[in-house]
GROMACS .gro file of C-alpha atoms in nm:
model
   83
    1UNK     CA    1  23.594  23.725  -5.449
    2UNK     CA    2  23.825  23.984  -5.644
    3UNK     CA    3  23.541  24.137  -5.847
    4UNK     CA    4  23.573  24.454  -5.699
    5UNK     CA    5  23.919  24.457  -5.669
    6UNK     CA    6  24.010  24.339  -6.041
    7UNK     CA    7  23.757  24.622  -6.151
    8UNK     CA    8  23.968  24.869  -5.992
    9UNK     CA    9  24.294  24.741  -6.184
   10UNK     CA   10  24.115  24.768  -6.501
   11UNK     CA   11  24.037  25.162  -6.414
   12UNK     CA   12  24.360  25.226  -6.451
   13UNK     CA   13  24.518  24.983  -6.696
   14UNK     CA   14  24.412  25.182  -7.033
   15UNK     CA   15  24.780  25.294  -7.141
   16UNK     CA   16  25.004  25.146  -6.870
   17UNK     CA   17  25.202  24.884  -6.835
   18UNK     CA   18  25.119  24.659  -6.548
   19UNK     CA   19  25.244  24.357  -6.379
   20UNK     CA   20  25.087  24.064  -6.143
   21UNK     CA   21  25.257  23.905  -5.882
   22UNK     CA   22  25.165  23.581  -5.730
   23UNK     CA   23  24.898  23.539  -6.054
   24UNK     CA   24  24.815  23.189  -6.011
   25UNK     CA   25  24.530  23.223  -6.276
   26UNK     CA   26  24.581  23.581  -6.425
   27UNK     CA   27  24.295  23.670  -6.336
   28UNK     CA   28  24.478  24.073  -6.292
   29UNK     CA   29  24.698  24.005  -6.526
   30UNK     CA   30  24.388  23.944  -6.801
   31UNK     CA   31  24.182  24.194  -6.666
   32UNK     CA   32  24.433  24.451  -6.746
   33UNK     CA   33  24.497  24.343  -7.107
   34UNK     CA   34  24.114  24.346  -7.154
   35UNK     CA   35  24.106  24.710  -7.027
   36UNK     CA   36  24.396  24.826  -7.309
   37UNK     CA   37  24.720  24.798  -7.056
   38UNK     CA   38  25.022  24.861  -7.272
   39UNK     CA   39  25.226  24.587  -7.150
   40UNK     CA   40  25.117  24.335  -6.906
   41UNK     CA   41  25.376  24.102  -6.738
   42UNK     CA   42  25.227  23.782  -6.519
   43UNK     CA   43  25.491  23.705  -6.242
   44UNK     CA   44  25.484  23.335  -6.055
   45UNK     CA   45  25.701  23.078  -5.946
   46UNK     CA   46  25.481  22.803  -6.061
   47UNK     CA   47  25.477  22.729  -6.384
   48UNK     CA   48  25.154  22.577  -6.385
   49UNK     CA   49  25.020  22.866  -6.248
   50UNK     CA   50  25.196  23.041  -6.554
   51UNK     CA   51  25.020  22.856  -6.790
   52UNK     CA   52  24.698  22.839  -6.658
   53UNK     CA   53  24.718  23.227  -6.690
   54UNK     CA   54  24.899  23.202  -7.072
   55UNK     CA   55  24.559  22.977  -7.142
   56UNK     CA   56  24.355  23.254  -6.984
   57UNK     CA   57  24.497  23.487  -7.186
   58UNK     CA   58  24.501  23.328  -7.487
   59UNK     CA   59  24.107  23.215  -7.422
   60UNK     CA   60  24.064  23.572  -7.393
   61UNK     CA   61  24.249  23.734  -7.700
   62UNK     CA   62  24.491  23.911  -7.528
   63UNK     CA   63  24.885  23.914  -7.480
   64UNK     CA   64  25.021  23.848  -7.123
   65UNK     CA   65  25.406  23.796  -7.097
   66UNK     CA   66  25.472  23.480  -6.790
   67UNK     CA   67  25.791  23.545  -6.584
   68UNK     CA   68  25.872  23.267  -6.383
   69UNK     CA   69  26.011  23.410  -6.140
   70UNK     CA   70  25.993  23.532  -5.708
   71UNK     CA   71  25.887  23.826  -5.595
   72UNK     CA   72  26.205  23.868  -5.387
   73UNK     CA   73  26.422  23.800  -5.682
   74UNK     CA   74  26.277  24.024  -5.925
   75UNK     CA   75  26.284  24.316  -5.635
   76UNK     CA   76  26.642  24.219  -5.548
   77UNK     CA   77  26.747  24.174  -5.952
   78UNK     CA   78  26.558  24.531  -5.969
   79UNK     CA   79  26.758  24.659  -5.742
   80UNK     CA   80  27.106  24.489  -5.765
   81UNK     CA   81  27.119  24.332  -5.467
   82UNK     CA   82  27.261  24.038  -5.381
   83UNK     CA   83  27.448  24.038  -5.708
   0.00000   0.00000   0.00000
């Protein structure tokens, strides 16, 4: 149960920009769109995860950019390793 935890997120999403690793659903990703996030970018390396969380946006009026991508490749891209 994430209730608490996706409250939290939405505390502090009004203005920022915010991204979700690992969203499966988008369940953060959402949640942080509803509560005014500037920018909110949904990170997975499923792309059925990705689109169950573009469907939960979408069901919920709000933009959510899907990045398929790994957590250890965007951190290593971020930071020009490996390259």
């Amino acid at each position: 149960d994430q209730r608490d935890n996706r409250a939290a997120v939405a505390a502090l999403a009004k203005g920022r920009s915010m991204i979700d690793f690992y969203t499966y659903a988008g369940g953060f990703a959402v949640t942080a769109a509803l509560a005014g996030a500037s920018r909110v970018v949904a990170v997975d390396r499923s792309e059925g995860s990705l689109a169950l969380a573009s469907r939960s946006a979408a069901a919920n009026g709000v933009a959510v950019e899907a990045v398929r991508e790994t957590l250890s490749l965007a951190v290593e891209r971020k930071l020009g390793i490996g390259q």
